[in-house]
PDB file of C-alpha atoms in Angstrom:
ATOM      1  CA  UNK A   1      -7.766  50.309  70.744  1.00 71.00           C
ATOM      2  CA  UNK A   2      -4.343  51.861  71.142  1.00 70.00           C
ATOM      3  CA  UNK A   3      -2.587  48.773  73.033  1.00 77.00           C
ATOM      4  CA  UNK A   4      -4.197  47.134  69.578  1.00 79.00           C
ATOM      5  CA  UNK A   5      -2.730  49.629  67.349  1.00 71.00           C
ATOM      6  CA  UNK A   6       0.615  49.800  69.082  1.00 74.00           C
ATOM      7  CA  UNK A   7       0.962  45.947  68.781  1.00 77.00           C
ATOM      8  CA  UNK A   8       0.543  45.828  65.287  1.00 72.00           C
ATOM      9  CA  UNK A   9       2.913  48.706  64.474  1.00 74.00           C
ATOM     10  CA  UNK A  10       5.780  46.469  66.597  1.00 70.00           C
ATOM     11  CA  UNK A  11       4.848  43.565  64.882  1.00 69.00           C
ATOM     12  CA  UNK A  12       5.042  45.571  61.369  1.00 74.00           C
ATOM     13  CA  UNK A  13       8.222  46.984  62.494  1.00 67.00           C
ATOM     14  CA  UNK A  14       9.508  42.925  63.452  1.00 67.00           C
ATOM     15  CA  UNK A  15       8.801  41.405  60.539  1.00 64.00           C
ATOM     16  CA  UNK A  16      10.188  43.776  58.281  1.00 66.00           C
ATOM     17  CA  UNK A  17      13.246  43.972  60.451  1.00 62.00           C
ATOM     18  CA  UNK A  18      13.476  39.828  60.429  1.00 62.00           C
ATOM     19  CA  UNK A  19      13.020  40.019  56.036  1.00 61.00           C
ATOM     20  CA  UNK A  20      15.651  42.815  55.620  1.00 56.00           C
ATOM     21  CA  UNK A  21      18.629  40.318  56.814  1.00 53.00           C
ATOM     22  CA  UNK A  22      20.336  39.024  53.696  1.00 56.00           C
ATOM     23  CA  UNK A  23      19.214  35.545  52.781  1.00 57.00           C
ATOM     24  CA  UNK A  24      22.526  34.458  51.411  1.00 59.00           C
ATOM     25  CA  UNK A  25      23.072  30.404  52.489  1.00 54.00           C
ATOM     26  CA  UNK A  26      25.741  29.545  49.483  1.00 55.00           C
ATOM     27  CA  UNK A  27      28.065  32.075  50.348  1.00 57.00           C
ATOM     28  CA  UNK A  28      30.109  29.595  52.533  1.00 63.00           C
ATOM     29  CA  UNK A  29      31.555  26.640  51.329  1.00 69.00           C
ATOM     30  CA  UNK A  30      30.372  24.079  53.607  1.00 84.00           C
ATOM     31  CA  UNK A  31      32.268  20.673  53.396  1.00 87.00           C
ATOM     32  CA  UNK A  32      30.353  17.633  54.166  1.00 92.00           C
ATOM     33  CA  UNK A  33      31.136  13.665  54.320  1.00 94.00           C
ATOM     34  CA  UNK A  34      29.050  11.438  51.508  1.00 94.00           C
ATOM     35  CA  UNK A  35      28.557   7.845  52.323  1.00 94.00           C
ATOM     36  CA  UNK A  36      28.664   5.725  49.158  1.00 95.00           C
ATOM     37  CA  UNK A  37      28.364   1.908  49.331  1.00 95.00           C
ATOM     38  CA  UNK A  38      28.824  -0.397  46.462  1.00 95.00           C
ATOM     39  CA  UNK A  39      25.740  -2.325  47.538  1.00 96.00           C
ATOM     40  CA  UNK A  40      22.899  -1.536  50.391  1.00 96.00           C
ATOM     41  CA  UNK A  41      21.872  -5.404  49.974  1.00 97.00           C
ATOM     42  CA  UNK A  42      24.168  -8.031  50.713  1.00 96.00           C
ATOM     43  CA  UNK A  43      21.930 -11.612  49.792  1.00 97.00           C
ATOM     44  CA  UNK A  44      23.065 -14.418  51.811  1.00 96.00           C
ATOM     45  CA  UNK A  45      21.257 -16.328  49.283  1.00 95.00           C
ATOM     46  CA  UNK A  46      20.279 -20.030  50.896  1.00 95.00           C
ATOM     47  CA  UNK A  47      23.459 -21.104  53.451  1.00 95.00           C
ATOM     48  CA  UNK A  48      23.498 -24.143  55.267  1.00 95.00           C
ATOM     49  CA  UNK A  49      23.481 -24.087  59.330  1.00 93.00           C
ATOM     50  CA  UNK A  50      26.134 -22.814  61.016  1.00 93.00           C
ATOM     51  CA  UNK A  51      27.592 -21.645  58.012  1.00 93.00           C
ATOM     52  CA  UNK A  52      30.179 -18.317  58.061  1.00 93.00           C
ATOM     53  CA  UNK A  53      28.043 -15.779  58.728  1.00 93.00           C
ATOM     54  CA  UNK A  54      30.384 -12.529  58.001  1.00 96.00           C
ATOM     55  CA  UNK A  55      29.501 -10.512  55.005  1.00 97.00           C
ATOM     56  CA  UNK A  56      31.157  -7.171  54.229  1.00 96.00           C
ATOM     57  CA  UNK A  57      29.548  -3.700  53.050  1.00 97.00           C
ATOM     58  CA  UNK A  58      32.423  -1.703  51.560  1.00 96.00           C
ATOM     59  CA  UNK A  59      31.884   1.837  51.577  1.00 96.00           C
ATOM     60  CA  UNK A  60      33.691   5.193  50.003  1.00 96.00           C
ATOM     61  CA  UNK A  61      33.949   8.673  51.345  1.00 95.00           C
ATOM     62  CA  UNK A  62      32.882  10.911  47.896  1.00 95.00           C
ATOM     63  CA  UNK A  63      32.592  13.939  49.942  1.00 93.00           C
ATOM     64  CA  UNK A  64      34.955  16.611  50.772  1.00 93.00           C
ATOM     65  CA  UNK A  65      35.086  15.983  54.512  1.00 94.00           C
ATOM     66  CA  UNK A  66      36.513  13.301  57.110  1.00 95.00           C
ATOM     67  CA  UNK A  67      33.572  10.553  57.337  1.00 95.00           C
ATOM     68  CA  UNK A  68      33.136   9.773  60.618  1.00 95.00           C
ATOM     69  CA  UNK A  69      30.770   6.398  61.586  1.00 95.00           C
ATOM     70  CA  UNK A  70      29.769   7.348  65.343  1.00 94.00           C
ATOM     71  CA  UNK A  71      27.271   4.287  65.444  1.00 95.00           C
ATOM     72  CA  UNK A  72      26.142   1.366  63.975  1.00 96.00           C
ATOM     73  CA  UNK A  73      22.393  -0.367  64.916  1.00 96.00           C
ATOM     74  CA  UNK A  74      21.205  -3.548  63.973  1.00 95.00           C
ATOM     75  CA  UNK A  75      17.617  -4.827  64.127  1.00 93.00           C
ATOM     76  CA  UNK A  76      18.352  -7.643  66.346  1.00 91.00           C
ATOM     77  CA  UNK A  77      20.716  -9.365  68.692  1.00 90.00           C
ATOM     78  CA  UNK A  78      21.786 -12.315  66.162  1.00 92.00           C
ATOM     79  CA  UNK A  79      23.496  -9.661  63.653  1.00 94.00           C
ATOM     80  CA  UNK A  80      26.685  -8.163  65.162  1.00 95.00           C
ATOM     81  CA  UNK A  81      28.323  -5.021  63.304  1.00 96.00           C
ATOM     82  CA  UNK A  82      31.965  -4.257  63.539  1.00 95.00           C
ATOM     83  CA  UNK A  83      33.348  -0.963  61.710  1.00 94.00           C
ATOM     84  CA  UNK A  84      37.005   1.676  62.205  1.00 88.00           C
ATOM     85  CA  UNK A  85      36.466   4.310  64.537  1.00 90.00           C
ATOM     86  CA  UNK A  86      38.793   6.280  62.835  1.00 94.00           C
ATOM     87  CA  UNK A  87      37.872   9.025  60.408  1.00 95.00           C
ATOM     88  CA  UNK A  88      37.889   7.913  56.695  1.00 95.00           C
ATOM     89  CA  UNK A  89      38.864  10.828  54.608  1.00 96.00           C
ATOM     90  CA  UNK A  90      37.537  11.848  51.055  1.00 96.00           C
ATOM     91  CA  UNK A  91      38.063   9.633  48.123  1.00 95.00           C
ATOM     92  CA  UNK A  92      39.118   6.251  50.958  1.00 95.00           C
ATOM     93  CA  UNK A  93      37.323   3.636  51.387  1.00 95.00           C
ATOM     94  CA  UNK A  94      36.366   1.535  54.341  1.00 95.00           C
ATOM     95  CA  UNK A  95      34.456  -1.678  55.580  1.00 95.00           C
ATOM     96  CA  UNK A  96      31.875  -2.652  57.663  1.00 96.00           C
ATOM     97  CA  UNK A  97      31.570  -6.166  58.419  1.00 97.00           C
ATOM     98  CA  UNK A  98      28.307  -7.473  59.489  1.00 96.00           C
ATOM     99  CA  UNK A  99      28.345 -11.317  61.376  1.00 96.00           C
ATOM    100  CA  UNK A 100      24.977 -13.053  60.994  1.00 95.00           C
ATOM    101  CA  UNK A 101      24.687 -16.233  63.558  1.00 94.00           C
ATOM    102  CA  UNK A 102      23.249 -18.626  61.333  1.00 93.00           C
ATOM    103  CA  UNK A 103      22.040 -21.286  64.263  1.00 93.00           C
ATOM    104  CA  UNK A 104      18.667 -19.851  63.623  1.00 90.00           C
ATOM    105  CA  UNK A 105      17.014 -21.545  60.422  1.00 93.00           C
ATOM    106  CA  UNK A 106      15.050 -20.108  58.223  1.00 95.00           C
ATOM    107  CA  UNK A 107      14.354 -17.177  55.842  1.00 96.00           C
ATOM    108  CA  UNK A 108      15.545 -13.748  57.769  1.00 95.00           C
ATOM    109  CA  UNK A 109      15.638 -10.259  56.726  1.00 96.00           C
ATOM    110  CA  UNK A 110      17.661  -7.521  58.716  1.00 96.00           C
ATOM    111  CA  UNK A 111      18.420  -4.042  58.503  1.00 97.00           C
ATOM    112  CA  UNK A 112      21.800  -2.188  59.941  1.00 97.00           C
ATOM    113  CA  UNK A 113      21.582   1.086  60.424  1.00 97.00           C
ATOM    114  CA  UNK A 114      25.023   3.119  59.866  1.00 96.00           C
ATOM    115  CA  UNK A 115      24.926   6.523  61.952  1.00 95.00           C
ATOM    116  CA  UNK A 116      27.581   9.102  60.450  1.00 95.00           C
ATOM    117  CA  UNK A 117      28.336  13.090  59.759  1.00 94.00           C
ATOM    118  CA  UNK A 118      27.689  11.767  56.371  1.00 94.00           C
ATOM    119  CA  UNK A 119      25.023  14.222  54.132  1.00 92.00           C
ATOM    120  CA  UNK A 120      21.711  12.634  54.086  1.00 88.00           C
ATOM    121  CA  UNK A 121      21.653  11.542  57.279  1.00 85.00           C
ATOM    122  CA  UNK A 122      21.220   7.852  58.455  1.00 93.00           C
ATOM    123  CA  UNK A 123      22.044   5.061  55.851  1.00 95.00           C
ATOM    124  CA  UNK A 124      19.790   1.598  56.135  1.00 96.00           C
ATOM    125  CA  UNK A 125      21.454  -1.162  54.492  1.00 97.00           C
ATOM    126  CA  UNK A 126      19.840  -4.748  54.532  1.00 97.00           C
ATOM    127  CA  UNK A 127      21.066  -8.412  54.546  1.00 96.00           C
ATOM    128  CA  UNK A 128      18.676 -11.372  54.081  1.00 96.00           C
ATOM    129  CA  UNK A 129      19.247 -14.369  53.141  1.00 96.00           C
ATOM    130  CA  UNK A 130      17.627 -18.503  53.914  1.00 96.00           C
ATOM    131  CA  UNK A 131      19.609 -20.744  56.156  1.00 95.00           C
ATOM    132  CA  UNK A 132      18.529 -24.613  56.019  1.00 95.00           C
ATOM    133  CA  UNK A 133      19.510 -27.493  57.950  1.00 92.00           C
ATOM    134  CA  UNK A 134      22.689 -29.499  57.522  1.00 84.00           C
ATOM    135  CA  UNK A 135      22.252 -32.975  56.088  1.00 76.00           C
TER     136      UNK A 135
END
């Protein structure tokens, strides 16, 4: 009964220690990257085979910190990303160009996932598009 007693008195005394700290998060002015692009869609639309392939995503810092793109993903092997590894700083704009091999035929729908600093997190942008066969 005492072990019981004394345990709840330190775990009293913990929690009111833990909810006296000041709760103050906007104090600092934290500076983060935004990633805005002018479209997350790019349509191929219907391309013939063997057609250019490259399609560009432009992009623009709006934050108030150095954007810095550490990775880019694609969904498959037939879409091939290429991207600056340098930092883009606030109010710049950059590029990502995306190169589709459009052997393949058919209707295809891919995703390219941009990994950044940027606030939000990961940014999914899409291309799709129809390829048909040459006459």
């Amino acid at each position: 009964m005492k072990r019981t007693l004394n345990i709840s008195i330190l775990l009293i005394f913990a929690l009111s220690f833990f909810n006296a700290a000041p709760t103050e998060f906007d104090k600092y002015d934290v500076k983060v990257a935004i990633l805005k692009f002018k479209t997350e869609v790019i349509n191929y639309g219907t391309i013939t085979q063997n057609a250019e392939g490259k399609r560009i995503f432009t992009f623009t810092n709006t934050g108030d910190a150095p954007l810095l793109i550490t990775k880019v993903k694609t969904s498959c092997g037939c879409t091939v990303p290429s991207y600056s590894k340098a930092p883009i700083q606030p109010g710049d704009q950059g590029e990502l160009e995306i190169k589709y091999n459009t052997k393949r035929l058919g209707a295809f729908t891919k995703t390219v996932t941009v990994i950044s600093n940027a606030k939000g997190g990961n940014k999914i942008l899409k291309i799709k598009g129809n390829i048909v066969a040459s006459k």
